[in-house]
mmCIF file of C-alpha atoms in Angstrom:
data_model
loop_
_atom_site.group_PDB
_atom_site.id
_atom_site.type_symbol
_atom_site.label_atom_id
_atom_site.label_comp_id
_atom_site.label_asym_id
_atom_site.label_seq_id
_atom_site.Cartn_x
_atom_site.Cartn_y
_atom_site.Cartn_z
ATOM 1 C CA UNK A 1 2.356 -10.127 -16.910
ATOM 2 C CA UNK A 2 1.261 -12.410 -14.456
ATOM 3 C CA UNK A 3 5.089 -12.719 -13.115
ATOM 4 C CA UNK A 4 4.252 -9.109 -11.990
ATOM 5 C CA UNK A 5 1.516 -10.127 -9.583
ATOM 6 C CA UNK A 6 2.710 -10.118 -6.248
ATOM 7 C CA UNK A 7 0.926 -12.275 -3.703
ATOM 8 C CA UNK A 8 2.023 -11.076 -0.388
ATOM 9 C CA UNK A 9 1.428 -14.173 1.766
ATOM 10 C CA UNK A 10 3.613 -16.233 -1.133
ATOM 11 C CA UNK A 11 6.442 -13.696 -0.843
ATOM 12 C CA UNK A 12 6.126 -13.680 2.945
ATOM 13 C CA UNK A 13 6.563 -17.357 2.666
ATOM 14 C CA UNK A 14 10.145 -17.093 1.082
ATOM 15 C CA UNK A 15 11.861 -15.844 4.137
ATOM 16 C CA UNK A 16 11.856 -16.059 7.875
ATOM 17 C CA UNK A 17 14.439 -13.318 8.991
ATOM 18 C CA UNK A 18 13.004 -10.744 11.389
ATOM 19 C CA UNK A 19 13.397 -6.792 10.952
ATOM 20 C CA UNK A 20 14.735 -7.290 7.384
ATOM 21 C CA UNK A 21 12.154 -5.641 4.895
ATOM 22 C CA UNK A 22 12.367 -7.476 1.161
ATOM 23 C CA UNK A 23 11.159 -5.453 -1.502
ATOM 24 C CA UNK A 24 8.407 -6.991 -3.810
ATOM 25 C CA UNK A 25 7.313 -4.317 -6.236
ATOM 26 C CA UNK A 26 8.289 -0.452 -7.032
ATOM 27 C CA UNK A 27 5.803 2.290 -7.751
ATOM 28 C CA UNK A 28 7.707 5.697 -9.087
ATOM 29 C CA UNK A 29 10.299 6.243 -6.828
ATOM 30 C CA UNK A 30 8.874 4.242 -3.832
ATOM 31 C CA UNK A 31 9.146 0.572 -2.643
ATOM 32 C CA UNK A 32 6.771 -1.840 -1.374
ATOM 33 C CA UNK A 33 8.192 -4.215 0.968
ATOM 34 C CA UNK A 34 7.288 -6.979 3.033
ATOM 35 C CA UNK A 35 8.496 -7.458 6.456
ATOM 36 C CA UNK A 36 8.533 -10.229 9.514
ATOM 37 C CA UNK A 37 9.005 -8.712 12.953
ATOM 38 C CA UNK A 38 8.835 -10.021 16.387
ATOM 39 C CA UNK A 39 9.998 -8.224 19.751
ATOM 40 C CA UNK A 40 10.721 -4.704 19.797
ATOM 41 C CA UNK A 41 12.909 -2.728 17.185
ATOM 42 C CA UNK A 42 14.564 0.347 18.032
ATOM 43 C CA UNK A 43 13.339 4.013 18.429
ATOM 44 C CA UNK A 44 13.953 6.065 15.512
ATOM 45 C CA UNK A 45 12.734 8.718 13.083
ATOM 46 C CA UNK A 46 12.661 9.391 9.371
ATOM 47 C CA UNK A 47 13.278 13.026 9.033
ATOM 48 C CA UNK A 48 12.427 13.276 5.468
ATOM 49 C CA UNK A 49 9.577 10.988 4.740
ATOM 50 C CA UNK A 50 6.414 9.141 6.068
ATOM 51 C CA UNK A 51 6.356 5.609 6.436
ATOM 52 C CA UNK A 52 3.050 3.117 6.047
ATOM 53 C CA UNK A 53 2.575 0.051 7.714
ATOM 54 C CA UNK A 54 -0.157 -2.179 6.777
ATOM 55 C CA UNK A 55 -0.452 -5.213 8.906
ATOM 56 C CA UNK A 56 -1.102 -8.407 7.016
ATOM 57 C CA UNK A 57 -0.811 -11.182 9.602
ATOM 58 C CA UNK A 58 -0.751 -10.596 13.600
ATOM 59 C CA UNK A 59 -0.802 -7.811 15.862
ATOM 60 C CA UNK A 60 1.760 -4.952 15.533
ATOM 61 C CA UNK A 61 2.104 -2.191 18.068
ATOM 62 C CA UNK A 62 3.637 1.189 16.677
ATOM 63 C CA UNK A 63 4.929 2.845 19.962
ATOM 64 C CA UNK A 64 4.911 6.730 19.647
ATOM 65 C CA UNK A 65 6.067 8.958 22.225
ATOM 66 C CA UNK A 66 2.236 10.513 22.446
ATOM 67 C CA UNK A 67 0.806 7.100 22.631
ATOM 68 C CA UNK A 68 1.033 3.955 20.952
ATOM 69 C CA UNK A 69 -1.176 2.565 17.781
ATOM 70 C CA UNK A 70 -1.970 -1.291 17.762
ATOM 71 C CA UNK A 71 -2.628 -2.718 14.092
ATOM 72 C CA UNK A 72 -4.185 -5.874 12.950
ATOM 73 C CA UNK A 73 -4.754 -7.572 10.080
ATOM 74 C CA UNK A 74 -5.945 -5.272 7.279
ATOM 75 C CA UNK A 75 -5.327 -2.084 9.166
ATOM 76 C CA UNK A 76 -2.531 0.464 8.048
ATOM 77 C CA UNK A 77 -0.978 3.492 9.747
ATOM 78 C CA UNK A 78 1.107 6.183 8.341
ATOM 79 C CA UNK A 79 4.016 7.190 10.700
ATOM 80 C CA UNK A 80 4.345 10.984 9.888
ATOM 81 C CA UNK A 81 8.061 12.306 8.861
ATOM 82 C CA UNK A 82 10.276 13.192 11.745
ATOM 83 C CA UNK A 83 8.011 11.349 14.528
ATOM 84 C CA UNK A 84 9.794 8.955 16.612
ATOM 85 C CA UNK A 85 8.738 5.460 16.637
ATOM 86 C CA UNK A 86 9.453 2.127 17.751
ATOM 87 C CA UNK A 87 7.287 -1.257 16.552
ATOM 88 C CA UNK A 88 7.073 -3.771 18.718
ATOM 89 C CA UNK A 89 5.222 -7.397 18.493
ATOM 90 C CA UNK A 90 4.874 -10.244 21.038
ATOM 91 C CA UNK A 91 3.955 -12.713 18.423
ATOM 92 C CA UNK A 92 5.221 -12.850 14.571
ATOM 93 C CA UNK A 93 3.872 -10.128 12.563
ATOM 94 C CA UNK A 94 3.699 -9.916 8.707
ATOM 95 C CA UNK A 95 3.400 -6.621 7.396
ATOM 96 C CA UNK A 96 3.476 -4.448 4.181
ATOM 97 C CA UNK A 97 5.700 -1.321 4.301
ATOM 98 C CA UNK A 98 5.881 1.527 1.536
ATOM 99 C CA UNK A 99 8.531 4.432 1.748
ATOM 100 C CA UNK A 100 10.876 5.965 -0.864
ATOM 101 C CA UNK A 101 13.678 4.101 -2.558
ATOM 102 C CA UNK A 102 16.999 4.491 -0.010
ATOM 103 C CA UNK A 103 15.069 4.644 3.145
ATOM 104 C CA UNK A 104 16.842 2.980 5.955
ATOM 105 C CA UNK A 105 14.928 1.018 8.016
ATOM 106 C CA UNK A 106 16.567 2.196 11.453
ATOM 107 C CA UNK A 107 16.263 5.716 10.069
ATOM 108 C CA UNK A 108 18.359 8.077 12.364
ATOM 109 C CA UNK A 109 19.080 5.290 14.700
ATOM 110 C CA UNK A 110 21.536 3.051 12.981
ATOM 111 C CA UNK A 111 22.681 -0.021 14.978
ATOM 112 C CA UNK A 112 22.933 -3.916 14.532
ATOM 113 C CA UNK A 113 19.371 -4.077 13.179
ATOM 114 C CA UNK A 114 19.753 -1.849 10.079
ATOM 115 C CA UNK A 115 18.942 -3.677 7.154
ATOM 116 C CA UNK A 116 21.086 -3.685 3.741
ATOM 117 C CA UNK A 117 19.346 -1.686 0.923
ATOM 118 C CA UNK A 118 19.315 -4.424 -1.577
ATOM 119 C CA UNK A 119 17.051 -7.357 -0.091
ATOM 120 C CA UNK A 120 14.558 -7.802 -2.954
ATOM 121 C CA UNK A 121 11.934 -10.553 -3.560
ATOM 122 C CA UNK A 122 10.625 -8.851 -7.006
ATOM 123 C CA UNK B 1 -3.142 8.158 17.942
ATOM 124 C CA UNK B 2 -5.964 5.617 17.393
ATOM 125 C CA UNK B 3 -7.961 7.605 15.270
ATOM 126 C CA UNK B 4 -5.234 7.659 12.642
ATOM 127 C CA UNK B 5 -5.469 3.862 12.228
ATOM 128 C CA UNK B 6 -7.294 2.931 9.143
ATOM 129 C CA UNK B 7 -9.090 -0.333 9.153
ATOM 130 C CA UNK B 8 -9.778 -1.012 5.514
ATOM 131 C CA UNK B 9 -12.945 -3.027 5.720
ATOM 132 C CA UNK B 10 -14.515 -0.874 8.146
ATOM 133 C CA UNK B 11 -13.679 2.383 5.560
ATOM 134 C CA UNK B 12 -15.079 0.022 2.868
ATOM 135 C CA UNK B 13 -18.162 -0.474 4.780
ATOM 136 C CA UNK B 14 -18.992 3.215 4.779
ATOM 137 C CA UNK B 15 -20.156 3.551 0.997
ATOM 138 C CA UNK B 16 -21.515 1.718 -1.794
ATOM 139 C CA UNK B 17 -20.897 3.681 -5.134
ATOM 140 C CA UNK B 18 -18.855 2.202 -7.500
ATOM 141 C CA UNK B 19 -15.547 3.508 -9.427
ATOM 142 C CA UNK B 20 -15.212 6.007 -6.846
ATOM 143 C CA UNK B 21 -12.077 6.087 -4.737
ATOM 144 C CA UNK B 22 -12.064 7.272 -1.237
ATOM 145 C CA UNK B 23 -8.951 8.634 0.373
ATOM 146 C CA UNK B 24 -8.094 6.793 3.784
ATOM 147 C CA UNK B 25 -4.665 8.039 4.330
ATOM 148 C CA UNK B 26 -2.016 10.306 2.676
ATOM 149 C CA UNK B 27 1.789 9.178 2.717
ATOM 150 C CA UNK B 28 3.903 12.406 1.473
ATOM 151 C CA UNK B 29 2.537 13.375 -1.644
ATOM 152 C CA UNK B 30 0.681 10.043 -2.431
ATOM 153 C CA UNK B 31 -2.953 9.549 -1.530
ATOM 154 C CA UNK B 32 -3.977 6.187 0.019
ATOM 155 C CA UNK B 33 -7.694 5.397 -1.116
ATOM 156 C CA UNK B 34 -10.048 2.392 -1.101
ATOM 157 C CA UNK B 35 -12.785 1.726 -3.946
ATOM 158 C CA UNK B 36 -15.233 -0.393 -4.589
ATOM 159 C CA UNK B 37 -15.786 -1.732 -8.506
ATOM 160 C CA UNK B 38 -18.059 -4.028 -10.439
ATOM 161 C CA UNK B 39 -18.283 -4.190 -14.283
ATOM 162 C CA UNK B 40 -15.970 -2.728 -16.616
ATOM 163 C CA UNK B 41 -14.281 0.927 -16.363
ATOM 164 C CA UNK B 42 -12.652 2.760 -19.517
ATOM 165 C CA UNK B 43 -9.350 2.002 -21.126
ATOM 166 C CA UNK B 44 -6.830 4.587 -20.089
ATOM 167 C CA UNK B 45 -3.443 5.306 -19.186
ATOM 168 C CA UNK B 46 -1.508 7.814 -16.589
ATOM 169 C CA UNK B 47 1.231 9.329 -18.010
ATOM 170 C CA UNK B 48 3.109 10.511 -15.366
ATOM 171 C CA UNK B 49 2.543 7.848 -12.660
ATOM 172 C CA UNK B 50 2.653 4.394 -12.053
ATOM 173 C CA UNK B 51 -0.491 3.114 -9.935
ATOM 174 C CA UNK B 52 -0.715 0.521 -7.350
ATOM 175 C CA UNK B 53 -3.707 -1.722 -6.831
ATOM 176 C CA UNK B 54 -4.123 -4.352 -3.773
ATOM 177 C CA UNK B 55 -7.105 -6.325 -3.541
ATOM 178 C CA UNK B 56 -8.868 -6.530 -0.354
ATOM 179 C CA UNK B 57 -11.762 -8.636 -1.371
ATOM 180 C CA UNK B 58 -13.119 -10.321 -4.464
ATOM 181 C CA UNK B 59 -11.276 -10.943 -7.811
ATOM 182 C CA UNK B 60 -10.053 -7.868 -10.126
ATOM 183 C CA UNK B 61 -8.799 -8.261 -13.651
ATOM 184 C CA UNK B 62 -6.659 -5.503 -15.018
ATOM 185 C CA UNK B 63 -6.960 -5.990 -18.747
ATOM 186 C CA UNK B 64 -3.713 -4.686 -20.739
ATOM 187 C CA UNK B 65 -3.137 -4.512 -24.486
ATOM 188 C CA UNK B 66 -0.375 -7.411 -24.014
ATOM 189 C CA UNK B 67 -2.297 -9.583 -21.580
ATOM 190 C CA UNK B 68 -4.488 -9.670 -18.496
ATOM 191 C CA UNK B 69 -3.759 -9.692 -14.982
ATOM 192 C CA UNK B 70 -6.034 -11.290 -12.208
ATOM 193 C CA UNK B 71 -5.885 -10.356 -8.871
ATOM 194 C CA UNK B 72 -7.296 -12.067 -5.534
ATOM 195 C CA UNK B 73 -7.480 -11.014 -1.999
ATOM 196 C CA UNK B 74 -3.737 -10.224 -0.784
ATOM 197 C CA UNK B 75 -2.327 -9.477 -4.261
ATOM 198 C CA UNK B 76 -1.199 -6.599 -5.694
ATOM 199 C CA UNK B 77 -0.081 -5.180 -8.892
ATOM 200 C CA UNK B 78 1.636 -2.096 -10.220
ATOM 201 C CA UNK B 79 0.585 -0.556 -13.533
ATOM 202 C CA UNK B 80 3.452 1.270 -15.042
ATOM 203 C CA UNK B 81 2.946 4.746 -15.976
ATOM 204 C CA UNK B 82 1.958 5.142 -19.841
ATOM 205 C CA UNK B 83 0.402 1.607 -19.746
ATOM 206 C CA UNK B 84 -3.133 1.613 -21.222
ATOM 207 C CA UNK B 85 -5.423 -0.507 -18.909
ATOM 208 C CA UNK B 86 -8.837 -1.280 -18.184
ATOM 209 C CA UNK B 87 -10.028 -2.725 -14.691
ATOM 210 C CA UNK B 88 -12.929 -5.338 -15.020
ATOM 211 C CA UNK B 89 -14.667 -7.499 -12.306
ATOM 212 C CA UNK B 90 -17.423 -9.651 -12.607
ATOM 213 C CA UNK B 91 -18.458 -9.446 -8.891
ATOM 214 C CA UNK B 92 -17.765 -6.379 -6.723
ATOM 215 C CA UNK B 93 -14.394 -6.329 -5.483
ATOM 216 C CA UNK B 94 -12.788 -4.353 -2.793
ATOM 217 C CA UNK B 95 -9.370 -2.772 -3.265
ATOM 218 C CA UNK B 96 -6.802 -0.412 -2.262
ATOM 219 C CA UNK B 97 -5.058 1.887 -4.694
ATOM 220 C CA UNK B 98 -1.965 4.238 -4.060
ATOM 221 C CA UNK B 99 -1.256 6.991 -6.377
ATOM 222 C CA UNK B 100 0.040 10.605 -5.893
ATOM 223 C CA UNK B 101 -2.150 13.475 -4.841
ATOM 224 C CA UNK B 102 -4.475 14.979 -8.094
ATOM 225 C CA UNK B 103 -4.576 12.032 -10.107
ATOM 226 C CA UNK B 104 -7.649 11.624 -12.084
ATOM 227 C CA UNK B 105 -8.968 8.225 -12.211
ATOM 228 C CA UNK B 106 -9.897 7.991 -15.724
ATOM 229 C CA UNK B 107 -6.383 9.196 -16.518
ATOM 230 C CA UNK B 108 -6.260 10.510 -20.177
ATOM 231 C CA UNK B 109 -9.720 9.065 -21.122
ATOM 232 C CA UNK B 110 -11.762 11.376 -18.989
ATOM 233 C CA UNK B 111 -15.588 10.565 -19.497
ATOM 234 C CA UNK B 112 -18.933 9.748 -16.793
ATOM 235 C CA UNK B 113 -16.809 7.523 -14.595
ATOM 236 C CA UNK B 114 -14.333 10.708 -13.599
ATOM 237 C CA UNK B 115 -14.322 10.787 -9.851
ATOM 238 C CA UNK B 116 -14.322 14.064 -8.192
ATOM 239 C CA UNK B 117 -10.927 14.716 -6.590
ATOM 240 C CA UNK B 118 -12.185 15.419 -2.857
ATOM 241 C CA UNK B 119 -14.086 12.277 -1.722
ATOM 242 C CA UNK B 120 -12.442 11.590 1.873
ATOM 243 C CA UNK B 121 -12.997 9.190 4.607
ATOM 244 C CA UNK B 122 -9.943 10.309 6.426
#
């Protein structure tokens, strides 16, 4: 069963592209993903689901229309469904995301930062 | 919004009881919990749901009928639904759990280690 253990730092060492979440595990109909981000994403919302961010390394700010949330390593935040948000990071951030299978990273915004649905490191 | 940030180490500093998960956040119909464990739990299964373990501190072994899984800090494992498992730890372990609202920690086993459903640090 050892191959089913997910070492977050090890999985994060396997890629370098930004804003492109990689699936590392699945729990029921949810995917556990790791992602590297730097710079500013796009403002978007997920109308049908909450979204969990847990920072592994670096400092991530989740901009919200009514105030920002800043997360360091070991800190998590759940963006409620329907709430517009825009992640931004001065330095590179490594994070874990959890959301239902099939959620598009750019939500209702679309655009060039939209990631394919099939990136997987499982 | 800063009050919605969950610092895992800070939440874990607020209690000392073992095998008693505390809810720290909610994502859709799932609860994010932190827990301290040491010693051996009970063999049990959750017939209707997978269960995610992410170790924050210490070393946790998830005993399975077909082989053990050992997790250190930053490592996660998803126990598939219906799979009998029994966590055990020589030293104290701090971990994050994710499972649907209402899941009982001892699954189909019950017994004295069964935690109440309402412990919350949110």
